[in-house]
Amino acid sequence: MSMTQCLGGNMFGWHGMGFGMGLSTLIFWILIILAVVWLIRHLRAEKSSSDPALEIAKRRFAQGEIDKQQFDEIKRHI
């Protein structure tokens, strides 16, 4: 009789649940990590999503199509 059998376990873990418990723990942590990554991406997307008209005005101002006064006027109307 081996030492493990004397202590009430077997070579696959205590009462045969070693591998299954390890696998479920691994799946649990993978799901937790995926949830955190999804939450971070979702929160960043909310912050970056602004008015499309303002984004167009910013792009036009950056490209020199409109000046600062026109840009400020557009911002006030949006």
Short mmCIF file of C-alpha atoms in Angstrom, two decimals:
data_model
loop_
_atom_site.label_atom_id
_atom_site.label_comp_id
_atom_site.label_asym_id
_atom_site.label_seq_id
_atom_site.Cartn_x
_atom_site.Cartn_y
_atom_site.Cartn_z
CA MET A 1 0.00 0.00 0.00
CA SER A 2 1.39 3.41 -0.94
CA MET A 3 1.55 6.47 1.29
CA THR A 4 -1.15 8.24 -0.78
CA GLN A 5 -3.56 5.34 -0.38
CA CYS A 6 -2.91 5.25 3.34
CA LEU A 7 -3.90 8.91 3.62
CA GLY A 8 -7.20 8.28 1.84
CA GLY A 9 -6.35 9.62 -1.63
CA ASN A 10 -5.24 8.10 -4.90
CA MET A 11 -2.83 9.01 -7.67
CA PHE A 12 -5.37 11.31 -9.39
CA GLY A 13 -5.94 13.53 -6.36
CA TRP A 14 -8.09 13.24 -3.30
CA HIS A 15 -11.05 10.99 -4.11
CA GLY A 16 -10.50 11.31 -7.86
CA MET A 17 -11.33 15.04 -8.11
CA GLY A 18 -7.79 16.39 -8.65
CA PHE A 19 -7.80 16.86 -12.43
CA GLY A 20 -11.45 17.91 -12.67
CA MET A 21 -11.10 20.51 -9.95
CA GLY A 22 -7.92 21.86 -11.52
CA LEU A 23 -9.59 22.12 -14.93
CA SER A 24 -12.65 23.90 -13.55
CA THR A 25 -10.41 26.33 -11.64
CA LEU A 26 -8.48 27.05 -14.84
CA ILE A 27 -11.71 27.67 -16.77
CA PHE A 28 -12.95 29.91 -13.94
CA TRP A 29 -9.82 32.10 -14.07
CA ILE A 30 -9.89 32.28 -17.86
CA LEU A 31 -13.50 33.51 -17.69
CA ILE A 32 -12.58 36.09 -15.02
CA ILE A 33 -9.68 37.39 -17.15
CA LEU A 34 -11.87 37.58 -20.26
CA ALA A 35 -14.55 39.47 -18.32
CA VAL A 36 -11.98 42.01 -17.07
CA VAL A 37 -10.57 42.50 -20.59
CA TRP A 38 -14.08 42.96 -22.01
CA LEU A 39 -14.95 45.47 -19.28
CA ILE A 40 -11.81 47.53 -19.91
CA ARG A 41 -12.42 47.59 -23.66
CA HIS A 42 -16.08 48.51 -23.15
CA LEU A 43 -15.24 51.40 -20.82
CA ARG A 44 -12.57 52.73 -23.20
CA ALA A 45 -15.01 52.56 -26.11
CA GLU A 46 -17.55 54.65 -24.17
CA LYS A 47 -14.98 57.35 -23.48
CA SER A 48 -13.76 57.55 -27.06
CA SER A 49 -17.19 57.59 -28.67
CA SER A 50 -18.18 61.19 -29.11
CA ASP A 51 -20.30 63.16 -31.52
CA PRO A 52 -19.37 62.29 -35.12
CA ALA A 53 -19.91 65.90 -36.17
CA LEU A 54 -17.34 67.06 -33.62
CA GLU A 55 -14.90 64.41 -34.84
CA ILE A 56 -15.30 65.70 -38.41
CA ALA A 57 -14.76 69.29 -37.22
CA LYS A 58 -11.61 68.23 -35.34
CA ARG A 59 -10.28 66.48 -38.44
CA ARG A 60 -11.04 69.47 -40.66
CA PHE A 61 -9.35 71.83 -38.18
CA ALA A 62 -6.30 69.57 -37.98
CA GLN A 63 -6.04 69.47 -41.77
CA GLY A 64 -6.33 73.25 -42.02
CA GLU A 65 -9.66 73.28 -43.84
CA ILE A 66 -11.19 75.52 -41.17
CA ASP A 67 -9.61 78.03 -38.79
CA LYS A 68 -9.89 78.25 -34.98
CA GLN A 69 -12.82 80.69 -35.11
CA GLN A 70 -14.83 78.39 -37.40
CA PHE A 71 -13.96 75.38 -35.26
CA ASP A 72 -15.13 77.13 -32.08
CA GLU A 73 -18.35 78.18 -33.80
CA ILE A 74 -19.03 74.60 -34.89
CA LYS A 75 -18.38 73.37 -31.34
CA ARG A 76 -20.88 75.86 -29.93
CA HIS A 77 -23.58 74.73 -32.34
CA ILE A 78 -23.03 71.05 -31.65
#
